[in-house]
Amino acid sequence: MTSSSKKKEEVHLANGAVKLSTWSKVFNSNAVWEEKDEFLDVIYWFRQIIAVVLGVIWGIAPLKGFLGIAIFCIINAGLLYVYFSSFQQVDEEEYGGTWELTKEGFMTSFALFLVVWIIFYTALHYD
């Protein structure tokens, strides 16, 4: 790793401590999130990644109807819940409760999931 890329990941604070980048904290268990919005952004973008991946899978495996939507909602909410409660172990009350973290960015990820699912399904299975 070059010194310039290392500088991007670590920011030295005035007291000599090192502040890790957001990407470094995403994959570290029990990371300390100084800013509330930083963790909420991670939750938001994690949901978008899940939506694209599941949309592609649902489109390739010709899943249809309510079953596909229900399974998406369960997987999306379940993965995020496990991430913030077990892996990161954040205090949910600091972010407005479990429900606030669970619904953070859900509707945009749902819309993205539907678009990707429809595009892949139509491209591969429409006659």
One Martini backbone bead per residue (centre of mass of N, CA, C, O) as a GRO file, in nm:
protein
  127
    1MET     BB    1   0.096   0.036   0.024
    2THR     BB    2   0.072   0.351  -0.014
    3SER     BB    3   0.092   0.654   0.140
    4SER     BB    4  -0.155   0.789   0.000
    5SER     BB    5  -0.363   0.558   0.058
    6LYS     BB    6  -0.321   0.562   0.365
    7LYS     BB    7  -0.423   0.855   0.409
    8LYS     BB    8  -0.717   0.795   0.322
    9GLU     BB    9  -0.775   0.585   0.564
   10GLU     BB   10  -0.603   0.782   0.748
   11VAL     BB   11  -0.654   1.015   1.020
   12HIS     BB   12  -0.481   1.242   1.194
   13LEU     BB   13  -0.501   1.361   1.494
   14ALA     BB   14  -0.402   1.593   1.724
   15ASN     BB   15  -0.368   1.358   1.962
   16GLY     BB   16  -0.262   1.092   1.771
   17ALA     BB   17  -0.491   0.970   1.662
   18VAL     BB   18  -0.685   0.740   1.463
   19LYS     BB   19  -0.892   0.782   1.181
   20LEU     BB   20  -1.111   0.595   1.027
   21SER     BB   21  -1.258   0.498   0.769
   22THR     BB   22  -1.556   0.393   0.667
   23TRP     BB   23  -1.459   0.131   0.522
   24SER     BB   24  -1.307   0.019   0.767
   25LYS     BB   25  -1.565   0.004   0.958
   26VAL     BB   26  -1.759  -0.186   0.807
   27PHE     BB   27  -1.556  -0.458   0.857
   28ASN     BB   28  -1.557  -0.383   1.163
   29SER     BB   29  -1.605  -0.490   1.457
   30ASN     BB   30  -1.709  -0.257   1.677
   31ALA     BB   31  -1.723   0.013   1.567
   32VAL     BB   32  -1.667   0.358   1.583
   33TRP     BB   33  -1.930   0.606   1.564
   34GLU     BB   34  -1.924   0.944   1.564
   35GLU     BB   35  -2.136   0.956   1.334
   36LYS     BB   36  -2.459   0.901   1.262
   37ASP     BB   37  -2.466   0.940   0.945
   38GLU     BB   38  -2.248   0.736   0.871
   39PHE     BB   39  -2.408   0.477   0.951
   40LEU     BB   40  -2.662   0.537   0.780
   41ASP     BB   41  -2.510   0.524   0.509
   42VAL     BB   42  -2.428   0.230   0.530
   43ILE     BB   43  -2.711   0.116   0.542
   44TYR     BB   44  -2.812   0.229   0.277
   45TRP     BB   45  -2.591   0.097   0.083
   46PHE     BB   46  -2.636  -0.194   0.169
   47ARG     BB   47  -2.926  -0.207   0.059
   48GLN     BB   48  -2.856  -0.153  -0.241
   49ILE     BB   49  -2.686  -0.405  -0.280
   50ILE     BB   50  -2.901  -0.610  -0.207
   51ALA     BB   51  -3.104  -0.526  -0.429
   52VAL     BB   52  -2.932  -0.597  -0.675
   53VAL     BB   53  -2.868  -0.891  -0.612
   54LEU     BB   54  -3.164  -0.992  -0.577
   55GLY     BB   55  -3.268  -0.895  -0.853
   56VAL     BB   56  -3.089  -1.080  -1.021
   57ILE     BB   57  -3.172  -1.350  -0.896
   58TRP     BB   58  -3.481  -1.322  -0.947
   59GLY     BB   59  -3.448  -1.295  -1.261
   60ILE     BB   60  -3.305  -1.564  -1.319
   61ALA     BB   61  -3.493  -1.677  -1.114
   62PRO     BB   62  -3.827  -1.715  -1.189
   63LEU     BB   63  -3.958  -1.505  -0.994
   64LYS     BB   64  -4.288  -1.441  -0.852
   65GLY     BB   65  -4.450  -1.211  -0.687
   66PHE     BB   66  -4.509  -1.214  -0.351
   67LEU     BB   67  -4.277  -1.404  -0.276
   68GLY     BB   68  -4.042  -1.223  -0.373
   69ILE     BB   69  -4.110  -0.979  -0.194
   70ALA     BB   70  -4.107  -1.119   0.083
   71ILE     BB   71  -3.818  -1.228   0.073
   72PHE     BB   72  -3.679  -0.959   0.040
   73CYS     BB   73  -3.775  -0.829   0.307
   74ILE     BB   74  -3.652  -1.040   0.495
   75ILE     BB   75  -3.357  -1.024   0.403
   76ASN     BB   76  -3.310  -0.723   0.430
   77ALA     BB   77  -3.386  -0.694   0.731
   78GLY     BB   78  -3.213  -0.927   0.846
   79LEU     BB   79  -2.927  -0.842   0.761
   80LEU     BB   80  -2.932  -0.563   0.897
   81TYR     BB   81  -2.987  -0.658   1.184
   82VAL     BB   82  -2.734  -0.831   1.214
   83TYR     BB   83  -2.530  -0.609   1.156
   84PHE     BB   84  -2.614  -0.393   1.389
   85SER     BB   85  -2.645  -0.602   1.639
   86SER     BB   86  -2.396  -0.814   1.604
   87PHE     BB   87  -2.152  -0.687   1.453
   88GLN     BB   88  -2.159  -0.375   1.554
   89GLN     BB   89  -2.312  -0.314   1.824
   90VAL     BB   90  -2.522  -0.099   1.842
   91ASP     BB   91  -2.711   0.157   1.974
   92GLU     BB   92  -3.032   0.188   1.887
   93GLU     BB   93  -3.124   0.439   2.059
   94GLU     BB   94  -2.924   0.641   1.920
   95TYR     BB   95  -3.110   0.593   1.633
   96GLY     BB   96  -3.431   0.540   1.734
   97GLY     BB   97  -3.413   0.242   1.703
   98THR     BB   98  -3.474  -0.044   1.538
   99TRP     BB   99  -3.680   0.063   1.330
  100GLU     BB  100  -3.507   0.292   1.209
  101LEU     BB  101  -3.282   0.102   1.101
  102THR     BB  102  -3.466  -0.092   0.935
  103LYS     BB  103  -3.595   0.160   0.747
  104GLU     BB  104  -3.335   0.258   0.631
  105GLY     BB  105  -3.373   0.277   0.287
  106PHE     BB  106  -3.602   0.077   0.194
  107MET     BB  107  -3.765   0.207  -0.044
  108THR     BB  108  -3.525   0.242  -0.239
  109SER     BB  109  -3.446  -0.059  -0.243
  110PHE     BB  110  -3.718  -0.161  -0.348
  111ALA     BB  111  -3.716  -0.008  -0.616
  112LEU     BB  112  -3.449  -0.124  -0.720
  113PHE     BB  113  -3.531  -0.418  -0.710
  114LEU     BB  114  -3.767  -0.401  -0.911
  115VAL     BB  115  -3.607  -0.301  -1.154
  116VAL     BB  116  -3.401  -0.532  -1.172
  117TRP     BB  117  -3.599  -0.766  -1.181
  118ILE     BB  118  -3.755  -0.679  -1.438
  119ILE     BB  119  -3.519  -0.664  -1.633
  120PHE     BB  120  -3.415  -0.958  -1.603
  121TYR     BB  121  -3.675  -1.109  -1.653
  122THR     BB  122  -3.740  -0.990  -1.932
  123ALA     BB  123  -3.469  -1.064  -2.075
  124LEU     BB  124  -3.491  -1.392  -2.007
  125HIS     BB  125  -3.839  -1.468  -2.003
  126TYR     BB  126  -3.947  -1.316  -2.243
  127ASP     BB  127  -4.166  -1.387  -2.537
   0.00000   0.00000   0.00000
